[in-house]
PDB file of C-alpha atoms in Angstrom:
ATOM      1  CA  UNK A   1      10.727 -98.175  30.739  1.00 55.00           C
ATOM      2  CA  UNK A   2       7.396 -97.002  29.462  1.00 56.00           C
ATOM      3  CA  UNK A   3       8.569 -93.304  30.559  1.00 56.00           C
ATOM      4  CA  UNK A   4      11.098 -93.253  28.082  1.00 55.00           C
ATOM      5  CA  UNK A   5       9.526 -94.842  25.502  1.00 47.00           C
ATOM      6  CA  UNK A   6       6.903 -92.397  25.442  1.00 46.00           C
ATOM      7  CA  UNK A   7       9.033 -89.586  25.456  1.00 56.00           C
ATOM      8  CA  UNK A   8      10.510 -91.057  22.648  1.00 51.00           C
ATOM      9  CA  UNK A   9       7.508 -91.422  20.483  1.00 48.00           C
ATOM     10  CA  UNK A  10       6.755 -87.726  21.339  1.00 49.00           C
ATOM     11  CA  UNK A  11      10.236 -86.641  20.009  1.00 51.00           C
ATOM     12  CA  UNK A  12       9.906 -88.907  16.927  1.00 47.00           C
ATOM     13  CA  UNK A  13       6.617 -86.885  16.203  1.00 46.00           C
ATOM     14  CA  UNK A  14       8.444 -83.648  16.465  1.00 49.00           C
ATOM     15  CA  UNK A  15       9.215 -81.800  13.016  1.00 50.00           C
ATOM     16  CA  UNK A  16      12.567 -80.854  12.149  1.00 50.00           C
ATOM     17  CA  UNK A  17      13.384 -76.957  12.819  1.00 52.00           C
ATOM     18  CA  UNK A  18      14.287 -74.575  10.595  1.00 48.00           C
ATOM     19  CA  UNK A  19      16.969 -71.876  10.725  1.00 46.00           C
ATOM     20  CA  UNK A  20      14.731 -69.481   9.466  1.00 44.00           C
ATOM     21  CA  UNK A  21      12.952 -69.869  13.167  1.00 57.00           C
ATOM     22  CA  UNK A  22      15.955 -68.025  14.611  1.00 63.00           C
ATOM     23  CA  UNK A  23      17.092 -68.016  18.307  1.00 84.00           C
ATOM     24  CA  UNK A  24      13.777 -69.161  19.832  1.00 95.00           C
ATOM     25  CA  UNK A  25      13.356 -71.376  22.297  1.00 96.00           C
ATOM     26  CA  UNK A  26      11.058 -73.108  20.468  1.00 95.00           C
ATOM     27  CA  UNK A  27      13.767 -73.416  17.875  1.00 96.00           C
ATOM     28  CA  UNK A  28      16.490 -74.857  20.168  1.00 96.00           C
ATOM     29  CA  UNK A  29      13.832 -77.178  22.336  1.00 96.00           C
ATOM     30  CA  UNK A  30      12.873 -79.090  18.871  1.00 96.00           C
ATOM     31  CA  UNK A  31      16.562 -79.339  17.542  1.00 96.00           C
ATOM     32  CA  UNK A  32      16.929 -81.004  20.968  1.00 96.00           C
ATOM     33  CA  UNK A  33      14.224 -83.402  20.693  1.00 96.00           C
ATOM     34  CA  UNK A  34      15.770 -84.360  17.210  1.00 97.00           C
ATOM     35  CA  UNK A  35      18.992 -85.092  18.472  1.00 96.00           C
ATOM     36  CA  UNK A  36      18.106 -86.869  21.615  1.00 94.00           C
ATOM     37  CA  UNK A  37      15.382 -88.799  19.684  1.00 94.00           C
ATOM     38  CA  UNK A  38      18.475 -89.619  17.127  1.00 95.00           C
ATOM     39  CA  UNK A  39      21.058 -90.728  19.816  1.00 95.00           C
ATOM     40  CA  UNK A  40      22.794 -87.125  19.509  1.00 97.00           C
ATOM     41  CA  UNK A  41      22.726 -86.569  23.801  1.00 97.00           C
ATOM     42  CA  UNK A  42      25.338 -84.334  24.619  1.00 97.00           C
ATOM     43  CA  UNK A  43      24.624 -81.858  21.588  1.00 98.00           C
ATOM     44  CA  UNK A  44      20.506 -82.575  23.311  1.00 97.00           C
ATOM     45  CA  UNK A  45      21.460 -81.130  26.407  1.00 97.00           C
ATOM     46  CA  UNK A  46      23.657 -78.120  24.665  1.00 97.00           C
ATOM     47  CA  UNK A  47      20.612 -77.196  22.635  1.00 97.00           C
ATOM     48  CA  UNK A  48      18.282 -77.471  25.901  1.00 98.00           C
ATOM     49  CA  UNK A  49      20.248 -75.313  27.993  1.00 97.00           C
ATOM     50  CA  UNK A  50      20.316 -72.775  24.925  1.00 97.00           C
ATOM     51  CA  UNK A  51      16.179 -73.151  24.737  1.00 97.00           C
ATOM     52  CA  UNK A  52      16.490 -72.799  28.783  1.00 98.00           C
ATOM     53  CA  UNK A  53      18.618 -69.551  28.134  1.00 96.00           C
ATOM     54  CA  UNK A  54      15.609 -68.170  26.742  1.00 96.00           C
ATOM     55  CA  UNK A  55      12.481 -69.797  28.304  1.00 97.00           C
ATOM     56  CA  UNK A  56      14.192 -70.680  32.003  1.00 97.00           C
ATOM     57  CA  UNK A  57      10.573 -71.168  33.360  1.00 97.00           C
ATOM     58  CA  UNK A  58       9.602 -73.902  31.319  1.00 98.00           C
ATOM     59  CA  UNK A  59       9.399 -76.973  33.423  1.00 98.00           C
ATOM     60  CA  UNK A  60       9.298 -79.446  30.256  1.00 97.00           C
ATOM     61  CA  UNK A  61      12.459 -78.172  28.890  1.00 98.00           C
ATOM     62  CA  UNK A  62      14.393 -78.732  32.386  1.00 98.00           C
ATOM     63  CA  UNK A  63      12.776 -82.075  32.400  1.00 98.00           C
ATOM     64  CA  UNK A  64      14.250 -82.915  28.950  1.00 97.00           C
ATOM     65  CA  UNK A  65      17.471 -81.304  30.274  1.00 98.00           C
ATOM     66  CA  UNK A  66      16.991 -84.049  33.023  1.00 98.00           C
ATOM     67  CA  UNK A  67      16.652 -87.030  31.219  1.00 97.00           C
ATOM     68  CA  UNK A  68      19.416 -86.398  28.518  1.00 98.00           C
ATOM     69  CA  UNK A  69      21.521 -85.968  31.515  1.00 98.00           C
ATOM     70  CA  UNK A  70      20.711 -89.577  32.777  1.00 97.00           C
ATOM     71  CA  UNK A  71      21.062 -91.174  29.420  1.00 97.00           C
ATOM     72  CA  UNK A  72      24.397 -90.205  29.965  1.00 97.00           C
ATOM     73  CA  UNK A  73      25.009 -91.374  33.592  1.00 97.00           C
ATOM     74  CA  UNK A  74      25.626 -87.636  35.102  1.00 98.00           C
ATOM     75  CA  UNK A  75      22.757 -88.784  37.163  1.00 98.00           C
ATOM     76  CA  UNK A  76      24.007 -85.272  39.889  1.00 98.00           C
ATOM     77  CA  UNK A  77      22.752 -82.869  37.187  1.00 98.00           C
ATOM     78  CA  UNK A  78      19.926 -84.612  36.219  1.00 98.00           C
ATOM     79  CA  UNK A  79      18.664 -84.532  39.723  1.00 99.00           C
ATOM     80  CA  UNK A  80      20.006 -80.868  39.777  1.00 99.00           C
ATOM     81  CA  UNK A  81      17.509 -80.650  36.364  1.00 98.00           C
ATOM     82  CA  UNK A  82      14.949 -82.085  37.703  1.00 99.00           C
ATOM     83  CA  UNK A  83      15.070 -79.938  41.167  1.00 99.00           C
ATOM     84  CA  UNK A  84      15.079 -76.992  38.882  1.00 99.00           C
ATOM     85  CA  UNK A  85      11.519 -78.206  37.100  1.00 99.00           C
ATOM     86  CA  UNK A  86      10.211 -78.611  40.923  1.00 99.00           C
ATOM     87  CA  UNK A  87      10.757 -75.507  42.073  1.00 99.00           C
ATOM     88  CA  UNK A  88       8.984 -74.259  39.108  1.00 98.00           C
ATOM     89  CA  UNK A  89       5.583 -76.887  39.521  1.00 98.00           C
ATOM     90  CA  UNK A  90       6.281 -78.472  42.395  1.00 98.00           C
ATOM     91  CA  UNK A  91       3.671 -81.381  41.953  1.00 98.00           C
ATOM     92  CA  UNK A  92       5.121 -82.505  38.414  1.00 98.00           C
ATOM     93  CA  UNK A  93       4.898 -86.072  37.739  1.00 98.00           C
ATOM     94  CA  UNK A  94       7.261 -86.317  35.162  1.00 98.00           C
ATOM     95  CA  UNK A  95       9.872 -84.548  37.436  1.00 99.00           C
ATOM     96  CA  UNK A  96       9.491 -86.577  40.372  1.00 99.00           C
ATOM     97  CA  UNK A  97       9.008 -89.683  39.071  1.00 98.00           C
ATOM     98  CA  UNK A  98      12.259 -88.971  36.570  1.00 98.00           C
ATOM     99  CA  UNK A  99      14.005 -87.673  40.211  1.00 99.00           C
ATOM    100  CA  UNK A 100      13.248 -90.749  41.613  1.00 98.00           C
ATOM    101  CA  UNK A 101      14.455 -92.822  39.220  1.00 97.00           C
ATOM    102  CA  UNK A 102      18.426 -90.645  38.891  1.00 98.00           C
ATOM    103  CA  UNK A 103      18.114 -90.999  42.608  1.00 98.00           C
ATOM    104  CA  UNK A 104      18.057 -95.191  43.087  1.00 96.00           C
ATOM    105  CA  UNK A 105      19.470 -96.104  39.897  1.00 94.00           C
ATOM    106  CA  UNK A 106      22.777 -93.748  39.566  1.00 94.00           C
ATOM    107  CA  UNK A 107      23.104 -92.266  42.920  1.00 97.00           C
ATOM    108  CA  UNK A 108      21.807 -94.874  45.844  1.00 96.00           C
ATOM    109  CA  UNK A 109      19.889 -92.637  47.474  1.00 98.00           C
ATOM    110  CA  UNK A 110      16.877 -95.265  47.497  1.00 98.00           C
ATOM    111  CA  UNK A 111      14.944 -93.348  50.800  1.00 98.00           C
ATOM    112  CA  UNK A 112      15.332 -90.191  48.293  1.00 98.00           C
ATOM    113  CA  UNK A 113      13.938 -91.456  45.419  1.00 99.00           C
ATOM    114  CA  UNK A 114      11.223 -93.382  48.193  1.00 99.00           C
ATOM    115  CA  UNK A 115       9.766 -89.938  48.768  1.00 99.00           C
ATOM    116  CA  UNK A 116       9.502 -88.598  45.393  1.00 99.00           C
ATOM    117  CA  UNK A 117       7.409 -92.064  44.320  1.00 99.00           C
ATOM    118  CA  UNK A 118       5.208 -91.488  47.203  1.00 99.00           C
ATOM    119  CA  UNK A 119       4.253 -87.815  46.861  1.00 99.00           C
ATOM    120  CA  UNK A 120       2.902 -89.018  43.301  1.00 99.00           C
ATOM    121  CA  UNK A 121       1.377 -91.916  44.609  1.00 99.00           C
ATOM    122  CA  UNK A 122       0.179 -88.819  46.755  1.00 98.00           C
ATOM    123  CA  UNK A 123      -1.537 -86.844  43.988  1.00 98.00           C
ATOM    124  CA  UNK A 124      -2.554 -89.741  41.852  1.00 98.00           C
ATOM    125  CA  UNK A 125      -2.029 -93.196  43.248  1.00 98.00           C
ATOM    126  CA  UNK A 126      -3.239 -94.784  40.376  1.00 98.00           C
ATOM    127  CA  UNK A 127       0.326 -93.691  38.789  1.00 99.00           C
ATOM    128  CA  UNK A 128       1.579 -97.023  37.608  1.00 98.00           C
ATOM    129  CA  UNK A 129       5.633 -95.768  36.897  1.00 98.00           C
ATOM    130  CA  UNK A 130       5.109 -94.423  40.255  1.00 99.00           C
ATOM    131  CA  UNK A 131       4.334 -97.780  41.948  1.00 99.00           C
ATOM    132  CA  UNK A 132       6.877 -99.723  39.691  1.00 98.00           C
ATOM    133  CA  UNK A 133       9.547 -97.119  40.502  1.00 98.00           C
ATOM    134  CA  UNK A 134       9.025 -97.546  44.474  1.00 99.00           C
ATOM    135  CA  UNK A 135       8.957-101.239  44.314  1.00 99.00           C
ATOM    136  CA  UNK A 136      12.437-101.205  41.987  1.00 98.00           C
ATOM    137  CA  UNK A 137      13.779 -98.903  44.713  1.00 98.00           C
ATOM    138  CA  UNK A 138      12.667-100.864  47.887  1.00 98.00           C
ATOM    139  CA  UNK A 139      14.110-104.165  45.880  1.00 98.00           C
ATOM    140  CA  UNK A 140      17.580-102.441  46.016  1.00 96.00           C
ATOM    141  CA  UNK A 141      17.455-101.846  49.473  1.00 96.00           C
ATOM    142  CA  UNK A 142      16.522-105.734  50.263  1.00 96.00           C
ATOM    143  CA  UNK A 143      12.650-104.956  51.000  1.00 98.00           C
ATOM    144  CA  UNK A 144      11.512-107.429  48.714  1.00 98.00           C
ATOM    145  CA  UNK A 145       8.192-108.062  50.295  1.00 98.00           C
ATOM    146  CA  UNK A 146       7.312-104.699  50.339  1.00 98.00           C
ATOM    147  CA  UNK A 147       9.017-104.152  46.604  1.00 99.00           C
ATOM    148  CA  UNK A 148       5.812-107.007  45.048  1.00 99.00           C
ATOM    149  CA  UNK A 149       3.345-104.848  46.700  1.00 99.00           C
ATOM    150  CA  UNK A 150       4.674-102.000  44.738  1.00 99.00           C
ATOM    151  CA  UNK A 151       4.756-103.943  41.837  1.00 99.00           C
ATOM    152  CA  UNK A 152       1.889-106.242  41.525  1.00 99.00           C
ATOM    153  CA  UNK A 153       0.248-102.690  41.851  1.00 99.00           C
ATOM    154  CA  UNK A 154       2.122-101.198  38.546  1.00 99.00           C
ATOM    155  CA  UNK A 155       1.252-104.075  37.188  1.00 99.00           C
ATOM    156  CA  UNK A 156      -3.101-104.297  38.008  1.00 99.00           C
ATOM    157  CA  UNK A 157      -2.808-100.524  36.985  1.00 99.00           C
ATOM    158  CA  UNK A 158      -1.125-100.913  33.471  1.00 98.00           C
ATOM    159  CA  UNK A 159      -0.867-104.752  32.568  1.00 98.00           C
ATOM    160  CA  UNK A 160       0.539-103.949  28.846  1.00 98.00           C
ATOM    161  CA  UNK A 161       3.852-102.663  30.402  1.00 98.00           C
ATOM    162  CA  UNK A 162       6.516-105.451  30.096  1.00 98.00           C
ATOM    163  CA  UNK A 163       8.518-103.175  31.965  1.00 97.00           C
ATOM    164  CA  UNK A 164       6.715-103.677  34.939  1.00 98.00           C
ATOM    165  CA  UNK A 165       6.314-107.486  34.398  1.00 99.00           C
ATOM    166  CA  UNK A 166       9.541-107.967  34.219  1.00 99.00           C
ATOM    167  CA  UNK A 167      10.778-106.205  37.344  1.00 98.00           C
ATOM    168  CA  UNK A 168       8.028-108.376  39.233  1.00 99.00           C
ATOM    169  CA  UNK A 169       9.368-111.736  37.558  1.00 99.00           C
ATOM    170  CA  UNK A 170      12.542-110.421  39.408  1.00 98.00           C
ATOM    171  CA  UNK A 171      11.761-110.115  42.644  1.00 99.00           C
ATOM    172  CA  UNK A 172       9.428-112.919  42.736  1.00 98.00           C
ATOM    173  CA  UNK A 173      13.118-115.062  41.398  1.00 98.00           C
ATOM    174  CA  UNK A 174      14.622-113.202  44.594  1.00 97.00           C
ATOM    175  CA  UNK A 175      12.180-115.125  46.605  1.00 97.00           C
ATOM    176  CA  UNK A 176      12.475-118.170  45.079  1.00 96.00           C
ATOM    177  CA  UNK A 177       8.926-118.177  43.694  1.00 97.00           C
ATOM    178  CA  UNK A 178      10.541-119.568  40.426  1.00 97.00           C
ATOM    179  CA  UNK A 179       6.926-120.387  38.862  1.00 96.00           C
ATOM    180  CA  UNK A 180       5.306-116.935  39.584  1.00 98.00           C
ATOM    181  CA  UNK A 181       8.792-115.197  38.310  1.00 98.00           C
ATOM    182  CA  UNK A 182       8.476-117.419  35.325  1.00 98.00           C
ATOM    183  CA  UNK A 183       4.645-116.346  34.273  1.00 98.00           C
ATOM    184  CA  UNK A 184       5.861-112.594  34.933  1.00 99.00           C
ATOM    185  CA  UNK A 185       8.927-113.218  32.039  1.00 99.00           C
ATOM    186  CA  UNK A 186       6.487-114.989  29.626  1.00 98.00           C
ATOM    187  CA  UNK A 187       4.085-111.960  29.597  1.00 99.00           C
ATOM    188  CA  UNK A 188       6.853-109.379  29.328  1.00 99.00           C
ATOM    189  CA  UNK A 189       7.819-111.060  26.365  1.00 99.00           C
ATOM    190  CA  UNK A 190       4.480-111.932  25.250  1.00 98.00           C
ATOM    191  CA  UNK A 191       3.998-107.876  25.382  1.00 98.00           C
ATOM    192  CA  UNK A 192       7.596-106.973  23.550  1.00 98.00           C
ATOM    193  CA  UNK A 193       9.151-110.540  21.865  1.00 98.00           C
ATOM    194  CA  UNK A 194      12.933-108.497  21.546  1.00 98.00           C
ATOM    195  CA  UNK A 195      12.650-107.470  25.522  1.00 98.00           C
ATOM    196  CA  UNK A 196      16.686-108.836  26.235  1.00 98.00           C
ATOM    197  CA  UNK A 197      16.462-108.346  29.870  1.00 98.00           C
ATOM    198  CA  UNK A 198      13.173-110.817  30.292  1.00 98.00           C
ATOM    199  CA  UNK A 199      14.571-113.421  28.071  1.00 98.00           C
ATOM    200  CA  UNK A 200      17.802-113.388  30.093  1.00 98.00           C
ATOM    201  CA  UNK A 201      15.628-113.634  33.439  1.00 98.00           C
ATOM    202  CA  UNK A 202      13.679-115.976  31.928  1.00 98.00           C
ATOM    203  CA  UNK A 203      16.471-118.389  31.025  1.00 98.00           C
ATOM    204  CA  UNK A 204      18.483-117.766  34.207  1.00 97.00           C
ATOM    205  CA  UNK A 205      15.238-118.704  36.321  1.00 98.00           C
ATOM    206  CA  UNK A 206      14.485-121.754  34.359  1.00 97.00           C
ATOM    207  CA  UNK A 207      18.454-123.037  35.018  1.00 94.00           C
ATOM    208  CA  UNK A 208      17.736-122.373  38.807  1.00 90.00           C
ATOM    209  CA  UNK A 209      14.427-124.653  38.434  1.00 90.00           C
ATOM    210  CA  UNK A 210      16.289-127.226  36.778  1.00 86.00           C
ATOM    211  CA  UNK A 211      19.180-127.112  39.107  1.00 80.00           C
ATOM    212  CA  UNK A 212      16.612-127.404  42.055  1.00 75.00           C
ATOM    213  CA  UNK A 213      14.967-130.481  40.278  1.00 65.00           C
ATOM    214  CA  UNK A 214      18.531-132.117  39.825  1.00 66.00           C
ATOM    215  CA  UNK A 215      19.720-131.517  43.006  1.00 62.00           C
ATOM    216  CA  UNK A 216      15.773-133.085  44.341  1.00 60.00           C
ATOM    217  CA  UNK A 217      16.683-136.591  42.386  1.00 55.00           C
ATOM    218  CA  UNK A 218      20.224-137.172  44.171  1.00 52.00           C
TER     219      UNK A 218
END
């Protein structure tokens, strides 16, 4: 998701501390990023709680907190993270939209995770992860109509996230719109070549067209 990949990018910009920094929070937030950026999680969220033990007002830190905790599938204290970087700055994007996503994906709470997409779509509705996160949502709760509206949005707003076209391909496959699912793969790949999950879609909904076309000729 293009969330994640830009946190990632921001971590692999981040300079490797030094001891000589001490017991900062500065100190233990960048030994963090390191090891989340190098795959490291669980020693990620140690050193973020440390940083947090220091500097328990910083909202980015329990946001970081947050999303090391859903790497790892304790999708409860993520939320619990990202609640904690709310009640801080309660119109975060980051947080909600990061809330939102713990809440669907690892916990089923889809009307949850509903809410926190639409109060950023409330301070910024041109939020693209914000309309690609309520479509995924409504798609698990069997609102596919409603789901494309969501995400032909995230996709007008940021075409160049295959992220996005993929997760429309999907839903349009639900449908049975095998053509329009189809052109949604092609430009996720077109965008990122290695994306596994559109090539798999991509094949799967070309063996459904070809099973339809077999099944048209008996």
């Amino acid at each position: 998701m293009k969330l994640t990949l830009i946190l990632l990018a921001l971590l692999a910009a981040t300079g490797i501390p030094s001891a000589a920094e001490g017991d900062t929070a500065e100190y233990w937030s960048s030994l963090g990023d390191q090891q989340l950026y190098n795959g490291s999680i669980e020693e990620a969220a140690r050193s973020y709680d440390k940083a947090l033990e220091l500097d328990p007002g910083n909202v980015n830190l329990w946001n970081r907190k947050g999303y090391a905790f859903g790497i790892l599938g304790r999708y409860e204290d993520a939320v619990e993270s990202f609640d904690q970087a709310l009640a801080i700055d309660s119109t975060n994007v980051e947080a909600l939209n990061w809330k939102g996503l713990a809440l669907y994906r690892g916990l089923d709470r889809h009307d949850e995770a509903i809410a926190c997409f639409d109060k950023v779509l409330g301070l910024n509705a041109s939020d693209s992860e914000a309309w690609n996160g309520k479509g995924m949502a409504l798609a698990d709760k069997g609102d596919l109509s409603g789901s494309l509206v969501c995400l032909q949005m995230a996709t007008k707003l940021d075409p160049l996230n295959p992220g996005a076209w993929n997760n429309e391909g999907v839903v349009l496959r639900e449908q049975g719109k095998y053509q329009e699912a189809l052109e949604c793969f092609d430009k996720a790949l077109l965008l990122d070549p290695n994306n596994q999950a559109a090539q798999t879609n991509r094949n799967n909904t070309l063996q459904d067209t070809n099973r339809i076309v077999q099944l048209g000729t008996r």
